[in-house]
Amino acid sequence: MSVSRHIVVIGAGITGLTTAHHLTAAACRVTVLEASDRLGGLLHTRHLHGYTVDVGAEAMHVGSPAVSSLLAEVGLAESVATARRGTSWLWTSRGRRPLPAGVTPAGPTKLLPVLKSRVMSPLGLLRAGLEPVLPRPALPAHHDVSVGDFVAGRFGREVAERLVDPLLGSLHAGDIKQLGLRSCAPSLVPAAESGRSLLRRRRPTAASPASPAPSPAVKRGPALMSFISWAAGLATVPEAIAQGLDVRLNSAAASLVRQGEGWTVHCVDGTWVEADAVVLAVPLAVARRLLAEHVDDSIFAGHSTASVATLVAAFPRTTLAAHGLGETNGLLIPSRHGSTLKAATFLSNKWDHFADAEHALVRMSVGRAGSEDVVTRADEAVADRALADLATFTGLRTTPEWVHVERWPHAMPQLTVGHTARLAALREALPAGLVVAGASYDGLGITSCLVSAAQAATQLAGR
């Protein structure tokens, strides 16, 4: 009778738990070690003054089969809350403007909505419209370029600064002139390597794999909204995945020791676990420490992170409507404006489960690469700066009844130019039986983490 492989997964964030879920389905025996006292990593739901609010990731995007499949497998597909219709705004030198339709974190796919939005100047629009006819040098295979430089080269500087920076730059808390195209905007790589136009690209047909039919695993509203959550918060997801798994909280891994063809994971509390293989679903800085005896430290050169914070503020219920924000879901601020605030989400407008709440809840995101203010400043100072920026961009000067500040020190990996090559070198250097997975390696966002988890599980389950 064959004996199932025993795999240890270090880290009980969304990547680690999903990896364990897939490995268990493949008949492996899995132990998950988590250093903290909770599941979920950056999926963190808090109970604040009677409200259940996410202070890490705020929503899941349902456009990926990886998301739909996982939710169906763990029994969450029928209980999702879908984001309500609402306007997302961009801050410009002319004030607030609606985010144009067809604009993605990687740039515009349509020019007419951008024209109507008045986000860009006439010269900026003219330059963007020349993308199909201007020379488009092909990006050599295995070469990388920054997202900012690529987009500016194709569409002009204004598209990069006014559209891509507040979307992709805010998501990564980074500088788009430093973030790598291959790691942060992989959907653009085929066009970059072929030199084809992004505005003239052929629209996928109904039968094309690029536009799959909506998955029945996730209920959609009539408008096919993109973002979902749960009334009990995103912590619902890691809690559901963890059901039936052997997850050990407060079990920080201290070292990895080679044991024959397998590994022994020694924990800080003096316990240890033997395994056939180990998945490091942890930030790269943690992996670097655990791999110190097994991988040359120089392979980690070039890695950096950004510190961020999430703030939740409770205003009197009628405040948003009184300031013309009653239909507003979100606000994005380009980095060139120099504000502490980079984005705001009006939770009471966006989600049904906050619609009848006593307060109007506003979530604010602060922190960018190159500044540690959100870590070093006191909570009151961080809140005062964010609220002052919110007042500047929305006119909302009402004093909130309470503010919560949630800090995330060094939580956002900066996947800068050359990251994919550095990652390939790291994976090539890993001893047999060790695998890395998660946002530090395969990209930010829940979808990227789920794909990374599936790849790690496939790699180990097949051995």
Coordinates of C-alpha atoms in Angstrom, one line a residue:
M1 CA 0.0 0.0 0.0
S2 CA 1.4 3.4 -1.0
V3 CA 2.0 6.0 1.7
S4 CA 0.8 9.5 1.0
R5 CA 3.4 12.3 0.9
H6 CA 3.6 14.6 3.8
I7 CA 3.9 18.3 2.9
V8 CA 4.4 21.2 5.3
V9 CA 3.1 24.5 4.2
I10 CA 4.6 27.5 6.0
G11 CA 2.1 30.4 6.1
A12 CA -1.7 30.3 6.5
G13 CA -2.5 33.3 4.3
I14 CA -4.7 32.8 1.2
T15 CA -1.8 31.3 -0.8
G16 CA -0.7 28.8 1.9
L17 CA -4.3 27.6 2.7
T18 CA -5.2 27.2 -1.0
T19 CA -2.0 25.3 -1.6
A20 CA -2.9 23.0 1.3
H21 CA -6.4 22.6 0.0
H22 CA -5.2 21.5 -3.5
L23 CA -2.6 19.1 -2.0
T24 CA -5.2 17.5 0.3
A25 CA -7.4 17.0 -2.7
A26 CA -4.4 15.3 -4.4
A27 CA -4.3 12.8 -1.5
C28 CA -1.3 14.4 0.2
R29 CA -1.0 14.7 4.0
V30 CA -0.6 18.4 4.8
T31 CA 0.4 20.4 7.9
V32 CA 0.1 24.2 7.8
L33 CA 2.3 26.2 10.2
E34 CA 1.3 29.8 10.9
A35 CA 3.4 32.2 13.0
S36 CA 0.5 34.4 14.0
D37 CA -2.7 33.7 16.0
R38 CA -5.1 34.0 13.0
L39 CA -5.7 32.8 9.4
G40 CA -5.7 34.8 6.3
G41 CA -2.6 37.0 6.1
L42 CA -3.6 40.2 4.3
L43 CA -7.3 39.0 4.3
H44 CA -8.0 40.4 7.7
T45 CA -11.5 41.3 9.0
R46 CA -11.9 43.2 12.2
H47 CA -15.0 44.0 14.4
L48 CA -15.0 47.7 14.9
H49 CA -17.6 49.5 17.0
G50 CA -20.2 46.9 16.0
Y51 CA -19.2 46.8 12.3
T52 CA -17.4 43.9 10.5
V53 CA -14.9 45.6 8.3
D54 CA -12.0 44.3 6.1
V55 CA -8.7 46.2 7.0
G56 CA -6.5 44.3 4.5
A57 CA -7.7 43.2 1.1
E58 CA -11.1 44.8 0.5
A59 CA -12.8 42.5 -2.2
M60 CA -12.2 39.6 -4.5
H61 CA -12.4 39.9 -8.3
V62 CA -14.5 37.2 -9.9
G63 CA -13.1 37.5 -13.4
S64 CA -10.7 34.5 -12.9
P65 CA -11.7 30.8 -13.1
A66 CA -9.3 30.3 -10.1
V67 CA -11.6 32.4 -7.9
S68 CA -14.9 30.8 -9.2
S69 CA -13.5 27.3 -8.8
L70 CA -12.2 27.8 -5.3
L71 CA -15.4 29.4 -4.0
A72 CA -17.4 26.5 -5.5
E73 CA -15.1 23.9 -3.9
V74 CA -15.3 25.4 -0.4
G75 CA -19.1 26.1 -0.5
L76 CA -19.0 29.9 -0.7
A77 CA -20.3 30.5 -4.2
E78 CA -23.9 31.0 -3.1
S79 CA -23.3 33.4 -0.2
V80 CA -21.3 36.2 -2.0
A81 CA -22.2 39.8 -1.7
T82 CA -21.8 41.7 -4.9
A83 CA -20.6 45.3 -5.1
R84 CA -23.3 47.8 -5.9
R85 CA -23.3 50.1 -8.9
G86 CA -21.5 53.3 -8.2
T87 CA -19.1 55.8 -9.6
S88 CA -15.3 55.6 -9.2
W89 CA -13.6 58.9 -9.5
L90 CA -10.1 60.0 -10.4
W91 CA -8.6 63.1 -9.0
T92 CA -7.2 65.5 -11.6
S93 CA -5.9 69.0 -11.8
R94 CA -9.5 69.9 -12.8
G95 CA -11.0 68.2 -9.8
R96 CA -12.8 64.8 -9.7
R97 CA -13.5 63.0 -13.0
P98 CA -15.2 59.7 -13.5
L99 CA -12.9 56.8 -14.1
P100 CA -13.4 56.1 -17.9
A101 CA -14.9 52.8 -19.0
G102 CA -12.4 50.4 -20.5
V103 CA -9.5 51.7 -18.4
T104 CA -7.6 48.9 -16.7
P105 CA -4.5 49.1 -14.3
A106 CA -2.5 48.5 -17.5
G107 CA -4.0 51.4 -19.5
P108 CA -7.0 52.3 -21.7
T109 CA -8.6 49.8 -24.1
K110 CA -11.0 52.5 -25.6
L111 CA -10.3 56.1 -26.3
L112 CA -13.9 57.5 -26.6
P113 CA -14.7 57.1 -22.8
V114 CA -11.3 58.7 -22.0
L115 CA -12.2 61.6 -24.3
K116 CA -15.6 62.1 -22.6
S117 CA -14.1 61.9 -19.1
R118 CA -11.9 65.0 -19.5
V119 CA -9.2 63.3 -17.5
M120 CA -6.6 64.2 -20.1
S121 CA -5.5 67.3 -22.0
P122 CA -6.2 67.6 -25.7
L123 CA -2.6 67.0 -26.5
G124 CA -2.5 64.0 -24.2
L125 CA -5.5 62.6 -26.0
L126 CA -3.9 63.2 -29.3
R127 CA -0.8 61.4 -28.3
A128 CA -2.7 58.5 -26.9
G129 CA -4.7 58.2 -30.1
L130 CA -1.5 57.8 -32.2
E131 CA -0.7 54.5 -30.5
P132 CA -1.8 52.4 -33.5
V133 CA 0.3 54.4 -36.0
L134 CA 3.5 55.3 -34.2
P135 CA 6.5 52.9 -34.3
R136 CA 6.2 50.2 -31.6
P137 CA 9.6 48.5 -31.0
A138 CA 9.2 44.9 -29.9
L139 CA 10.4 44.0 -26.4
P140 CA 13.1 41.3 -26.7
A141 CA 12.3 38.0 -25.1
H142 CA 13.4 37.7 -21.5
H143 CA 14.0 41.5 -21.3
D144 CA 11.9 43.6 -19.0
V145 CA 10.9 47.3 -18.8
S146 CA 8.9 49.3 -16.3
V147 CA 5.2 49.5 -16.7
G148 CA 5.4 53.3 -16.7
D149 CA 8.0 53.4 -19.4
F150 CA 6.1 51.0 -21.6
V151 CA 2.8 52.7 -21.2
A152 CA 4.3 56.2 -21.8
G153 CA 6.1 54.9 -24.8
R154 CA 2.8 53.5 -26.3
F155 CA 0.3 56.2 -25.2
G156 CA 2.3 59.1 -23.9
R157 CA 3.2 60.4 -20.4
E158 CA -0.3 61.5 -19.5
V159 CA -1.9 58.1 -19.7
A160 CA 0.9 56.7 -17.5
E161 CA 0.6 59.5 -14.9
R162 CA -3.2 60.1 -14.9
L163 CA -4.6 56.6 -15.5
V164 CA -2.1 53.8 -14.8
D165 CA -0.4 55.3 -11.8
P166 CA -3.6 55.8 -9.7
L167 CA -4.7 52.2 -10.6
L168 CA -1.7 49.9 -10.8
G169 CA 0.6 52.2 -8.8
S170 CA -1.9 52.4 -6.0
L171 CA -2.6 48.6 -6.0
H172 CA 1.2 47.9 -5.6
A173 CA 1.9 51.0 -3.4
G174 CA 4.7 51.5 -5.9
D175 CA 6.3 53.7 -8.6
I176 CA 5.2 52.6 -12.0
K177 CA 8.5 53.7 -13.3
Q178 CA 10.1 51.0 -11.2
L179 CA 7.5 48.2 -11.3
G180 CA 8.3 45.5 -13.9
L181 CA 6.0 45.0 -16.9
R182 CA 6.4 41.2 -16.9
S183 CA 5.5 40.8 -13.2
C184 CA 3.0 43.6 -12.7
A185 CA 1.2 43.8 -16.1
P186 CA 1.7 40.4 -17.7
S187 CA -1.3 40.9 -19.9
L188 CA 0.6 43.5 -21.9
V189 CA 3.6 41.3 -22.5
P190 CA 2.4 39.6 -25.7
A191 CA 1.7 43.0 -27.3
A192 CA 5.0 44.3 -26.0
E193 CA 7.0 41.3 -27.5
S194 CA 5.1 41.3 -30.8
G195 CA 4.9 45.1 -31.2
R196 CA 1.2 45.0 -32.0
S197 CA -1.2 47.8 -31.2
L198 CA -3.1 47.6 -27.9
L199 CA -5.9 49.7 -29.3
R200 CA -6.3 47.7 -32.5
R201 CA -6.0 44.3 -31.0
R202 CA -8.7 41.9 -32.1
R203 CA -11.6 41.5 -29.8
P204 CA -12.1 37.9 -28.6
T205 CA -15.1 36.1 -30.0
A206 CA -17.6 34.4 -27.8
A207 CA -15.8 31.1 -28.3
S208 CA -12.4 32.5 -27.5
P209 CA -10.7 31.3 -24.3
A210 CA -9.9 34.9 -23.6
S211 CA -13.6 35.6 -22.9
P212 CA -15.0 32.6 -21.1
A213 CA -18.7 32.4 -20.3
P214 CA -19.6 33.6 -16.8
S215 CA -19.0 30.8 -14.3
P216 CA -22.2 29.5 -12.7
A217 CA -20.2 29.1 -9.5
V218 CA -20.7 32.7 -8.6
K219 CA -24.0 34.4 -8.6
R220 CA -23.9 37.7 -10.6
G221 CA -26.3 40.6 -10.5
P222 CA -27.9 41.9 -13.7
A223 CA -24.9 44.1 -14.4
L224 CA -22.3 41.3 -14.0
M225 CA -20.4 43.2 -11.3
S226 CA -16.7 42.4 -10.9
F227 CA -16.1 42.5 -7.1
I228 CA -17.5 40.4 -4.4
S229 CA -17.2 40.0 -0.6
W230 CA -19.2 38.5 2.3
A231 CA -21.3 40.2 5.0
A232 CA -18.9 38.6 7.5
G233 CA -15.9 39.9 5.6
L234 CA -13.2 38.4 3.5
A235 CA -12.0 36.3 6.5
T236 CA -14.9 34.1 5.5
V237 CA -12.7 32.7 2.7
P238 CA -9.6 31.5 4.6
E239 CA -11.9 30.2 7.4
A240 CA -13.8 28.1 4.8
I241 CA -10.6 26.8 3.1
A242 CA -9.1 25.8 6.5
Q243 CA -12.0 23.5 7.4
G244 CA -10.6 20.0 7.7
L245 CA -7.0 21.1 7.3
D246 CA -4.3 20.6 10.0
V247 CA -3.5 24.2 10.7
R248 CA -1.3 25.1 13.6
L249 CA -1.4 28.7 14.7
N250 CA 1.3 30.4 16.8
S251 CA 3.8 28.0 15.2
A252 CA 6.5 30.1 13.7
A253 CA 9.1 28.2 11.6
A254 CA 12.6 28.9 12.8
S255 CA 14.7 26.7 10.4
L256 CA 14.7 24.1 7.7
V257 CA 17.0 21.1 8.1
R258 CA 17.7 18.6 5.3
Q259 CA 16.8 15.1 6.5
G260 CA 17.7 12.4 4.0
E261 CA 15.4 13.0 1.0
G262 CA 13.0 15.1 3.1
W263 CA 13.0 18.1 5.4
T264 CA 12.5 18.9 9.1
V265 CA 10.9 22.2 10.0
H266 CA 12.0 23.4 13.4
C267 CA 9.6 25.8 15.1
V268 CA 10.4 28.7 17.5
D269 CA 8.5 26.9 20.3
G270 CA 10.9 23.9 20.1
T271 CA 8.6 21.6 18.2
W272 CA 9.4 20.2 14.8
V273 CA 7.6 18.6 11.8
E274 CA 9.1 16.1 9.3
A275 CA 8.0 16.4 5.7
D276 CA 8.7 15.1 2.3
A277 CA 8.5 18.7 0.9
V278 CA 7.9 22.2 2.2
V279 CA 6.0 25.1 0.6
L280 CA 7.2 28.5 1.8
A281 CA 4.0 30.6 1.3
V282 CA 5.5 33.5 3.2
P283 CA 6.9 37.0 2.3
L284 CA 10.3 36.9 0.7
A285 CA 12.0 38.3 3.7
V286 CA 10.8 35.3 5.8
A287 CA 11.8 32.9 3.1
R288 CA 15.2 34.5 2.9
R289 CA 15.8 33.8 6.6
L290 CA 14.6 30.2 6.4
L291 CA 16.7 29.5 3.3
A292 CA 19.9 31.1 4.7
E293 CA 21.6 27.7 5.0
H294 CA 20.5 26.5 1.6
V295 CA 20.6 29.3 -0.9
D296 CA 23.3 31.9 -1.6
D297 CA 22.0 35.2 -0.1
S298 CA 23.0 37.2 -3.1
I299 CA 20.1 35.7 -5.0
F300 CA 17.8 37.9 -2.9
A301 CA 19.4 41.1 -4.1
G302 CA 17.0 43.7 -5.5
H303 CA 14.1 42.8 -3.3
S304 CA 12.2 45.7 -1.6
T305 CA 8.8 46.3 0.0
A306 CA 6.5 49.2 0.8
S307 CA 4.6 49.8 4.1
V308 CA 1.0 50.8 3.9
A309 CA -2.0 51.4 6.2
T310 CA -5.7 51.1 6.0
L311 CA -8.0 53.5 7.8
V312 CA -11.7 53.2 8.5
A313 CA -13.6 56.3 9.5
A314 CA -17.2 56.5 10.6
F315 CA -19.2 59.6 9.7
P316 CA -22.8 60.6 10.4
R317 CA -25.1 58.7 8.1
T318 CA -26.2 61.6 5.9
T319 CA -22.7 63.0 5.4
L320 CA -21.9 61.4 2.1
A321 CA -25.1 62.5 0.4
A322 CA -24.7 66.0 1.8
H323 CA -21.3 66.3 0.1
G324 CA -22.5 64.9 -3.3
L325 CA -20.9 61.5 -2.6
G326 CA -24.1 59.5 -2.3
E327 CA -23.4 57.4 -5.5
T328 CA -19.7 57.3 -5.1
N329 CA -17.9 53.9 -4.6
G330 CA -14.3 54.9 -4.9
L331 CA -11.7 57.7 -5.4
L332 CA -8.2 57.3 -6.8
I333 CA -5.4 59.9 -6.4
P334 CA -2.3 59.9 -8.7
S335 CA 1.0 60.0 -6.8
R336 CA 2.0 63.2 -8.6
H337 CA -0.4 65.1 -6.3
G338 CA 1.8 64.3 -3.4
S339 CA -0.9 63.3 -1.0
T340 CA -0.7 60.8 1.8
L341 CA -4.1 59.4 0.7
K342 CA -3.9 57.2 -2.4
A343 CA -7.4 55.8 -2.5
A344 CA -10.7 55.9 -0.7
T345 CA -13.6 53.4 -0.8
F346 CA -17.1 54.5 0.4
L347 CA -18.1 51.2 2.0
S348 CA -21.7 52.3 2.8
N349 CA -22.3 53.0 -0.9
K350 CA -20.5 50.0 -2.2
W351 CA -21.9 47.1 -0.1
D352 CA -25.4 46.2 0.7
H353 CA -24.5 45.0 4.2
F354 CA -23.4 48.5 5.1
A355 CA -26.3 50.3 3.4
D356 CA -28.6 50.6 6.4
A357 CA -25.8 51.1 9.0
E358 CA -26.0 53.9 11.5
H359 CA -22.8 55.5 10.1
A360 CA -21.3 56.2 6.7
L361 CA -18.1 54.1 6.6
V362 CA -15.2 55.3 4.5
R363 CA -12.1 53.2 4.0
M364 CA -8.8 55.0 3.2
S365 CA -5.5 53.6 1.9
V366 CA -2.2 55.3 2.6
G367 CA 1.4 54.5 2.0
R368 CA 3.7 54.3 -1.0
A369 CA 7.2 52.9 -1.7
G370 CA 10.0 55.1 -0.5
S371 CA 8.2 56.4 2.6
E372 CA 7.8 54.8 6.0
D373 CA 5.6 57.5 7.5
V374 CA 2.7 55.1 8.0
V375 CA 4.9 53.0 10.3
T376 CA 6.8 55.7 12.2
R377 CA 4.0 58.2 12.8
A378 CA 1.4 58.0 15.6
D379 CA -2.1 56.8 14.7
E380 CA -3.5 60.2 15.2
A381 CA -1.0 61.8 12.9
V382 CA -1.6 59.3 10.1
A383 CA -5.4 59.8 10.5
D384 CA -5.2 63.6 10.5
R385 CA -3.2 63.5 7.2
A386 CA -5.5 61.1 5.5
L387 CA -8.6 63.0 6.6
A388 CA -7.1 66.3 5.5
D389 CA -6.5 64.8 2.1
L390 CA -10.0 63.4 1.9
A391 CA -11.3 66.8 2.7
T392 CA -9.2 68.3 -0.1
F393 CA -10.4 65.8 -2.7
T394 CA -14.1 65.5 -1.7
G395 CA -15.0 68.5 0.5
L396 CA -15.8 66.1 3.3
R397 CA -14.6 68.1 6.4
T398 CA -17.0 66.6 8.9
T399 CA -15.1 65.2 11.9
P400 CA -15.6 61.4 12.0
E401 CA -17.0 59.8 15.1
W402 CA -14.2 57.3 15.2
V403 CA -11.2 56.3 13.1
H404 CA -9.3 52.9 13.1
V405 CA -5.8 52.7 11.8
E406 CA -4.4 49.3 10.6
R407 CA -0.7 49.3 9.8
W408 CA 0.9 46.8 7.4
P409 CA 4.7 47.3 7.7
H410 CA 6.7 46.0 4.7
A411 CA 3.6 44.2 3.5
M412 CA 3.7 45.1 -0.2
P413 CA 6.4 43.5 -2.3
Q414 CA 7.8 45.7 -5.0
L415 CA 8.0 43.6 -8.1
T416 CA 10.5 45.9 -9.9
V417 CA 12.0 45.6 -13.3
G418 CA 13.8 42.2 -13.6
H419 CA 11.7 40.5 -11.0
T420 CA 10.7 37.6 -13.2
A421 CA 14.4 36.8 -13.9
R422 CA 15.3 37.1 -10.3
L423 CA 12.4 34.8 -9.4
A424 CA 13.5 32.2 -12.0
A425 CA 17.0 32.3 -10.5
L426 CA 15.6 31.7 -7.0
R427 CA 13.5 28.8 -8.0
E428 CA 16.4 27.3 -9.9
A429 CA 18.5 27.5 -6.8
L430 CA 16.0 25.9 -4.4
P431 CA 17.0 22.5 -3.2
A432 CA 14.7 19.6 -4.1
G433 CA 11.5 19.5 -2.0
L434 CA 11.3 23.3 -1.4
V435 CA 8.8 25.5 -3.2
V436 CA 8.0 29.2 -2.8
A437 CA 4.5 30.6 -3.6
G438 CA 2.6 33.8 -3.0
A439 CA 2.5 37.5 -3.7
S440 CA 6.2 38.1 -3.2
Y441 CA 6.9 35.8 -6.1
D442 CA 4.0 35.6 -8.5
G443 CA 2.2 38.9 -8.2
L444 CA -0.1 40.9 -5.9
G445 CA -3.8 40.3 -5.7
I446 CA -5.9 37.4 -4.5
T447 CA -6.2 35.9 -8.0
S448 CA -2.4 35.9 -8.5
C449 CA -2.1 34.2 -5.1
L450 CA -4.6 31.5 -6.0
V451 CA -2.8 30.8 -9.3
S452 CA 0.5 30.6 -7.5
A453 CA -1.0 28.2 -5.0
A454 CA -2.3 25.9 -7.7
Q455 CA 1.1 25.9 -9.4
A456 CA 2.9 25.0 -6.2
A457 CA 0.5 22.2 -5.4
T458 CA 0.7 20.8 -9.0
Q459 CA 4.5 20.8 -8.8
L460 CA 4.6 18.8 -5.5
A461 CA 1.6 16.5 -6.0
G462 CA 3.0 15.2 -9.2
R463 CA 6.3 14.1 -7.7

